[in-house]
Coordinates of C-alpha atoms and ligand atoms in Angstrom, one line a residue:
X1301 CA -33.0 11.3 13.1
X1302 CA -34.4 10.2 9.6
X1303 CA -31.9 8.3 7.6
X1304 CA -32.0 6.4 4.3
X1305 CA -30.5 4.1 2.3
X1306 CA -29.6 5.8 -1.1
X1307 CA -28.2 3.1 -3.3
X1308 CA -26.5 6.1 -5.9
X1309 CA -26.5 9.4 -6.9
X1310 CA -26.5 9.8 -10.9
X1311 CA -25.7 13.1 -12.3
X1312 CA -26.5 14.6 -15.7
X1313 CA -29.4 12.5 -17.3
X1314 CA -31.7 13.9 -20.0
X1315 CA -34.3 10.8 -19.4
X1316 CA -35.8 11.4 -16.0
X1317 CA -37.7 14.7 -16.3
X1318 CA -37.1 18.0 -17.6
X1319 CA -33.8 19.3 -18.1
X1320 CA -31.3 17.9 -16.4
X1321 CA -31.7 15.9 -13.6
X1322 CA -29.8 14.2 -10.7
X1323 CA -31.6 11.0 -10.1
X1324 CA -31.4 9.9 -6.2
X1325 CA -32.1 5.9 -6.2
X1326 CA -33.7 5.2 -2.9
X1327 CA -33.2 1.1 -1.5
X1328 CA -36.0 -1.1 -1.3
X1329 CA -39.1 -1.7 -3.6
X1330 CA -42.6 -3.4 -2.9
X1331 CA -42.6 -5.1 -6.4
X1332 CA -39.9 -7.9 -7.7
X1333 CA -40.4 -6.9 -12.1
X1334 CA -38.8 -9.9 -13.6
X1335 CA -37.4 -7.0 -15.9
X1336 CA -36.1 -5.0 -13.6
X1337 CA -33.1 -2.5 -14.8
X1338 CA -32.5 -1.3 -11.5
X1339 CA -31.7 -4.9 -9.3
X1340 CA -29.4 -3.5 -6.9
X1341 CA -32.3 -1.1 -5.2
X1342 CA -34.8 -4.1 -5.0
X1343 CA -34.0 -5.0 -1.7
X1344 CA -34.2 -3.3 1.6
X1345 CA -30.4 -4.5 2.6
X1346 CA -27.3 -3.5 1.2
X1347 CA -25.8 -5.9 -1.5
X1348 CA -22.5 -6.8 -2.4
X1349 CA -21.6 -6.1 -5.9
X1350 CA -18.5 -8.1 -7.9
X1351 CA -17.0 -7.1 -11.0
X1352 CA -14.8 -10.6 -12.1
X1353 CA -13.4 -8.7 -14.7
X1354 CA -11.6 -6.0 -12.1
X1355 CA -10.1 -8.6 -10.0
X1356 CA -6.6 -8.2 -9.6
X1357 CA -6.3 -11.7 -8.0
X1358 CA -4.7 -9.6 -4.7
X1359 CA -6.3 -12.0 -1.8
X1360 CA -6.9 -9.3 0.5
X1361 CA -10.8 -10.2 0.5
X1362 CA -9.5 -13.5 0.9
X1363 CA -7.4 -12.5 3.9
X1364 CA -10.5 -11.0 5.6
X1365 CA -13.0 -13.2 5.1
X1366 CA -12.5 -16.8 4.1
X1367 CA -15.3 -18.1 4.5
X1368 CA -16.9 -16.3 1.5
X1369 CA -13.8 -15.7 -1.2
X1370 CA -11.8 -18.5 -2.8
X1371 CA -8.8 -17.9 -4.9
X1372 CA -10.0 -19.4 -8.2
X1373 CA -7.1 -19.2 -11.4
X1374 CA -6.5 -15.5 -12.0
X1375 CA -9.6 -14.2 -10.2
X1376 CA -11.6 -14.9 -6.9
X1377 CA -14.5 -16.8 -6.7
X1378 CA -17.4 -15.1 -4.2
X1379 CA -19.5 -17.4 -2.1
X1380 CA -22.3 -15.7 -1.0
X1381 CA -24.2 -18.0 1.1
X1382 CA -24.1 -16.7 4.3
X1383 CA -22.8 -13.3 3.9
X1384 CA -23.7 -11.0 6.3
X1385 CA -23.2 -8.2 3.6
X1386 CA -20.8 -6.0 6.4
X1387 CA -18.9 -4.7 3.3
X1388 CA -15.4 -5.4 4.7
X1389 CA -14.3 -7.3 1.9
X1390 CA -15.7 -4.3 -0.3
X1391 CA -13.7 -1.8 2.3
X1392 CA -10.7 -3.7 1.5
X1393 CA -10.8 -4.3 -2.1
X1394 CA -7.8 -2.2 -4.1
X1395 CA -9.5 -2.8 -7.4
X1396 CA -13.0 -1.7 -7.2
X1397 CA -14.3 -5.6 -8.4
X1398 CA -15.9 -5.7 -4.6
X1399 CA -18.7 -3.3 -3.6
X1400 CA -21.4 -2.6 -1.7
X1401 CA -24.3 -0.5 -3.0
X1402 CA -26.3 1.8 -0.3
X1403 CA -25.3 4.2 1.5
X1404 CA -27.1 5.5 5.1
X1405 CA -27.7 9.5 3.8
X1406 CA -29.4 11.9 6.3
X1407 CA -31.8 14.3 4.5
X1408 CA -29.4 17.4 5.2
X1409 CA -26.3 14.7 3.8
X1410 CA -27.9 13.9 0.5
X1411 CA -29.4 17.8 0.0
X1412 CA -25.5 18.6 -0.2
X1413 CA -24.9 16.3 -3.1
X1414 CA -28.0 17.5 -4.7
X1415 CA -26.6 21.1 -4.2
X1416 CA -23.9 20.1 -5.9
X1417 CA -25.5 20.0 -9.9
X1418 CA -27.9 23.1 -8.9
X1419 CA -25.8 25.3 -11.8
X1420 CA -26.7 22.4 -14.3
X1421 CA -30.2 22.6 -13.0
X1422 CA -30.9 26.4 -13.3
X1423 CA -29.0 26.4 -17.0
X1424 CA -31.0 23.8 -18.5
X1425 CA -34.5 24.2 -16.2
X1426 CA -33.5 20.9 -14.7
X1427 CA -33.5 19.6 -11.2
X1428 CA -33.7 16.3 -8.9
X1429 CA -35.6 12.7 -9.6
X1430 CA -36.3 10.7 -6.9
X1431 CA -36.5 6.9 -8.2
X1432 CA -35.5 3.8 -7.1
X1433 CA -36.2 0.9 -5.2
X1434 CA -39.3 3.1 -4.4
X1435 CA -38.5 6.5 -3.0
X1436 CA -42.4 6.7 -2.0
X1437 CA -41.6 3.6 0.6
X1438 CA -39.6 6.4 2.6
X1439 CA -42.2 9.2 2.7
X1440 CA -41.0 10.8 6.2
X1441 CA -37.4 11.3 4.4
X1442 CA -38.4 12.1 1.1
X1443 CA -40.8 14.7 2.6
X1444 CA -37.8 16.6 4.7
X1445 CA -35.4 16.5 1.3
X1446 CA -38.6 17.8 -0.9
X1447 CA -39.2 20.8 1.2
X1448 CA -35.6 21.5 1.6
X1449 CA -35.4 22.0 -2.5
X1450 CA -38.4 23.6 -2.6
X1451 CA -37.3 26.3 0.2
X1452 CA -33.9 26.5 -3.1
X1453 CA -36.5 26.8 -5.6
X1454 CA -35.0 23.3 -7.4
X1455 CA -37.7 21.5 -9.6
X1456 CA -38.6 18.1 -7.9
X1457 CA -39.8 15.0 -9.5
X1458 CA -40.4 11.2 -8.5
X1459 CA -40.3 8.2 -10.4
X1460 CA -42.6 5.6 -8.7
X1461 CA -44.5 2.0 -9.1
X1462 CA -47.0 3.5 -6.6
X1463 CA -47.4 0.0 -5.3
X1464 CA -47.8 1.9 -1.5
X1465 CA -50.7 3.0 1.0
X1466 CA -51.7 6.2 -0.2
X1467 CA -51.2 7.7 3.0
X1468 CA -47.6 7.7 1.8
X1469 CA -48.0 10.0 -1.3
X1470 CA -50.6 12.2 0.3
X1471 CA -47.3 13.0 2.8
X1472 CA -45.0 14.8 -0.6
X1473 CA -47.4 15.2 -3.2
X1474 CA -48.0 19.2 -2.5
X1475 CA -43.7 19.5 -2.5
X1476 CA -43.1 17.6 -6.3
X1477 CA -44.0 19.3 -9.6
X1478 CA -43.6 16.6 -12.1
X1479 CA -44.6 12.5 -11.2
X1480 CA -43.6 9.7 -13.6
X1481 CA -45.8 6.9 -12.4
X1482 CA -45.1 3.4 -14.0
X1483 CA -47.9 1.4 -15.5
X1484 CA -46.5 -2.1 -16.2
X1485 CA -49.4 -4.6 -17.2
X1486 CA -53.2 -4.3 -17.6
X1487 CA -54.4 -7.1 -16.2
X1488 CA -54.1 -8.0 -12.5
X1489 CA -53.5 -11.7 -12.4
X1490 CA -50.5 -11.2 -15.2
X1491 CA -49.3 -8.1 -13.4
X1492 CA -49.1 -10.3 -10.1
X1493 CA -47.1 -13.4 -12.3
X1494 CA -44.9 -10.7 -13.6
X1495 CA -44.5 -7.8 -10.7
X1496 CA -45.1 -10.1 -7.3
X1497 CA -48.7 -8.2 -6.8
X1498 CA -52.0 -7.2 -8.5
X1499 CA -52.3 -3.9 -9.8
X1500 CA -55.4 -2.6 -8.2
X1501 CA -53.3 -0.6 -5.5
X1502 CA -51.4 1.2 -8.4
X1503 CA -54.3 1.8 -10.1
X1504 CA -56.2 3.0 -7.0
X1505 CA -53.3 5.5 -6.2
X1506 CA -53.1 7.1 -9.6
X1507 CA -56.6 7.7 -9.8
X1508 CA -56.7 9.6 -6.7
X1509 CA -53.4 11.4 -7.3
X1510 CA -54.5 12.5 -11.0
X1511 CA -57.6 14.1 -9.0
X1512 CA -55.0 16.2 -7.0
X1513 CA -51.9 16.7 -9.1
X1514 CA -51.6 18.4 -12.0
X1515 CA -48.4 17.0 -13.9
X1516 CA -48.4 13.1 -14.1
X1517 CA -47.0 11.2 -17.1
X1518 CA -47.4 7.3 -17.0
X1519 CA -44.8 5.5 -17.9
X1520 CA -45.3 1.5 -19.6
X1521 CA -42.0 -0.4 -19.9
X1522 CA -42.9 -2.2 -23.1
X1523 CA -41.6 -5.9 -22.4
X1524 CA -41.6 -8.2 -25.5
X1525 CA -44.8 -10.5 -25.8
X1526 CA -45.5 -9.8 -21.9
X1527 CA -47.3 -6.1 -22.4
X1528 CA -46.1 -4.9 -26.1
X1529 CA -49.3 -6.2 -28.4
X1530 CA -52.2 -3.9 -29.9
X1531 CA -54.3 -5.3 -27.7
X1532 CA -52.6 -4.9 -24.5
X1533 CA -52.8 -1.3 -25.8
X1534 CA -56.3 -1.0 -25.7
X1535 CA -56.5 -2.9 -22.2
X1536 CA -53.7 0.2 -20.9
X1537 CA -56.0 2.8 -22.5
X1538 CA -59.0 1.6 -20.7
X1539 CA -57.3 2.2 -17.9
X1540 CA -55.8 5.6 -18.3
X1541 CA -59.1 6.8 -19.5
X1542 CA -60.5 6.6 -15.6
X1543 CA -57.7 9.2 -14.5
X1544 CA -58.6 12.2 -14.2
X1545 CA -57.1 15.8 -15.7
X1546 CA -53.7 15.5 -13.9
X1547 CA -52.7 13.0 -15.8
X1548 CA -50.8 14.9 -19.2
X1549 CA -49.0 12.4 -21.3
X1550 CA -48.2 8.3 -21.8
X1551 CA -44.7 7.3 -22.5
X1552 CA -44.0 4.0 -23.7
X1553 CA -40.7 3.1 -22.9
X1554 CA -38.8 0.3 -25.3
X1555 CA -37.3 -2.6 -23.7
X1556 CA -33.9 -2.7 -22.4
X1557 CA -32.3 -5.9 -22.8
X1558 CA -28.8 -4.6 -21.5
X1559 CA -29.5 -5.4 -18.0
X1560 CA -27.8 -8.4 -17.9
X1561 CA -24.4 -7.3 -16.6
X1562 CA -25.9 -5.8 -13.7
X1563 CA -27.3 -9.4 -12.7
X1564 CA -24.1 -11.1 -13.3
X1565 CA -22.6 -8.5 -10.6
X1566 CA -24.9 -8.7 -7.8
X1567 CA -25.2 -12.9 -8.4
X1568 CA -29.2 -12.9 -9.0
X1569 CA -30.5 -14.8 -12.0
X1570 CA -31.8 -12.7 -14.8
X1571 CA -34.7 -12.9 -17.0
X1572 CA -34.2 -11.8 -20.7
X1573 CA -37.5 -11.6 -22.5
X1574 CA -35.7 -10.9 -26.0
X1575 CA -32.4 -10.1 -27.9
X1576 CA -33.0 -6.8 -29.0
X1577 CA -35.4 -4.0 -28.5
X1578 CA -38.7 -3.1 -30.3
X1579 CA -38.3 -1.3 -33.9
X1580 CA -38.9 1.7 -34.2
X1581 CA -41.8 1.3 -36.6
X1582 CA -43.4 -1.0 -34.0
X1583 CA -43.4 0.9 -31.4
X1584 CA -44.8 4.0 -33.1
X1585 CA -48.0 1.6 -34.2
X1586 CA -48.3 1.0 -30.5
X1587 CA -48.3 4.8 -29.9
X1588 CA -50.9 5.5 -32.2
X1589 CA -53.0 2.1 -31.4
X1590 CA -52.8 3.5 -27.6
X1591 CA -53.8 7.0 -29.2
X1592 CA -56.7 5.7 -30.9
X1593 CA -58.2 4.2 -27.6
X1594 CA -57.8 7.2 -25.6
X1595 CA -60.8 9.1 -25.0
X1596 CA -58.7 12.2 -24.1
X1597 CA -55.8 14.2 -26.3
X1598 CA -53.1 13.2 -24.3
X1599 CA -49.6 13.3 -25.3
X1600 CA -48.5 10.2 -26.2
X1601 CA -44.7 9.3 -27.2
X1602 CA -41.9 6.9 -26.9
X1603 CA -38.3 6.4 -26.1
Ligands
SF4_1439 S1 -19.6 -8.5 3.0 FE1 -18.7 -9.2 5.0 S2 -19.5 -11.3 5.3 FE2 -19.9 -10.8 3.1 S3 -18.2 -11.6 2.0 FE3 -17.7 -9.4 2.5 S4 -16.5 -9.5 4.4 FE4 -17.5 -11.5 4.2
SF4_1440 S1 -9.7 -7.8 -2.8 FE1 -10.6 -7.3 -4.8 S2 -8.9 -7.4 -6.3 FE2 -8.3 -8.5 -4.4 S3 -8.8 -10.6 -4.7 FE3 -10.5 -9.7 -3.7 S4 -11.9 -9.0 -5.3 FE4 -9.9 -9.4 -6.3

């Protein structure tokens, strides 16, 4: 039976497609992005998330497994060093500071949350995202849920790195009608210091797929002096001008520096490029600096 590990279900967003969406977040990515927004679905295993400020200071985590929770002051200090990430302490926890993200869905499972927003979906001309992690590392699974929306007429899009064989994508490409497919730094060697692996692959894969698909938009997280100068926008357009007609529009996405808190909860040591976001102002000269290098009229915009 094909099962997955879906890390959440978010309902109601107006960023991830038309209309609106319910964005599945699939475990497990092939890339590490020392900016990642999304930490909790980079790894294949379940993690164990802890919100301090929710501790009630109860001890029943402490009752269950002492080896990893210390009663510290008014809180509970979490050892993770060793933890075999079971989620008993998380079971146990009366607060909701303990918990584990991921949960084992069976196609048929998660098709009766996404049921549950298909109102939302036919009022606005919304539908379902697959993101992650890297829902394209799953393609057996993400192939059984696809056709099951398609057979209940729900739009279907992906979000993807496409950092995968493309083996995987030629498996759903036939069952989504709208890709966002992240382009994160021209060059290879920096994409490799910044992403854990050269680019070539991604490349490679949206080449082919932009011969075969007909609705891709590229997405480039812009992350402060990493992939956010005029120049770098002229290295991205050189790119995007070898896809072919399936690829529509370029959004460049402004960096999110709120991602810290997310870090702090699953212990992992966060990056923070800057302070604050690009300006508005800057960003649109980055749209048009992009525009002007683009031997196409593709849509380009920003959020
Ligand atoms: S997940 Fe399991 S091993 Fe890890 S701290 Fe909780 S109870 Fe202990
Ligand atoms: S079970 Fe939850 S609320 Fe109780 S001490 Fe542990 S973390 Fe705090």
């Amino acid at each position: 039976m094909q099962v997955c590990d879906i890390t959440n279900i978010s309902r109601g967003s107006f960023h991830d497609g038309p209309g609106i969406r319910t964005v599945v977040y699939f475990n497990n990515c092939s890339l590490r992005c020392k900016w990642c927004h999304n930490p909790e679905t980079i790894s294949k295993d379940n993690e164990i998330l802890y919100i301090k400020s929710k501790c009630i200071h109860c001890g029943k985590c402490i009752e269950i497994c002492p080896e990893h929770h210390k009663a510290a002051g008014d809180s509970m200090e979490f050892f993770r060093e060793g933890c075999i990430k079971c989620g008993k302490c998380a079971d146990a926890c009366p607060a909701g500071a303990l918990n584990i993200s991921g949960e084992s869905y069976t196609p048929e499972r998660l098709m009766k949350e996404i049921r549950k927003d298909k109102h939302y979906f036919e009022e606005s001309g919304g539908g379902v995202t697959f993101s992650g992690g890297e829902c394209l590392l799953k393609p057996q699974f993400l192939r059984e849920v696809l056709k099951m929306c398609k057979a209940e007429n729900i739009h279907t899009c992906i979000e993807s790195a496409f950092h995968v064989p493309f083996e995987n994508i030629g498996r759903v490409y036939e069952l989504i009608d709208f890709v966002f497919a992240d382009l994160k730094i021209p060059l290879s060697q920096k994409h490799r210091e910044y992403t854990g692996a050269g680019n070539e692959l991604i490349i490679e894969n949206i080449r082919k797929l932009s011969q075969i698909h007909r609705n891709i938009t590229i997405r480039i997280p812009l992350i402060p002096k990493v992939n956010d100068s005029m120049e770098d926008m002229k290295d991205f357009a050189d790119i995007i001008n070898t896809f072919r007609g399936g690829v529509k529009a370029v959004e460049l996405l402004k960096y999110n520096y709120l991602a810290e808190s997310k870090y702090e909860i699953l212990g992992k040591e966060y990056t923070k490029f800057s302070d604050s976001t690009q300006s508005d102002a800057y960003v649109q000269s980055l749209v048009s600096a992009l525009k002007s290098h683009l031997t196409r009229d593709l849509q380009v915009f920003s959020k």
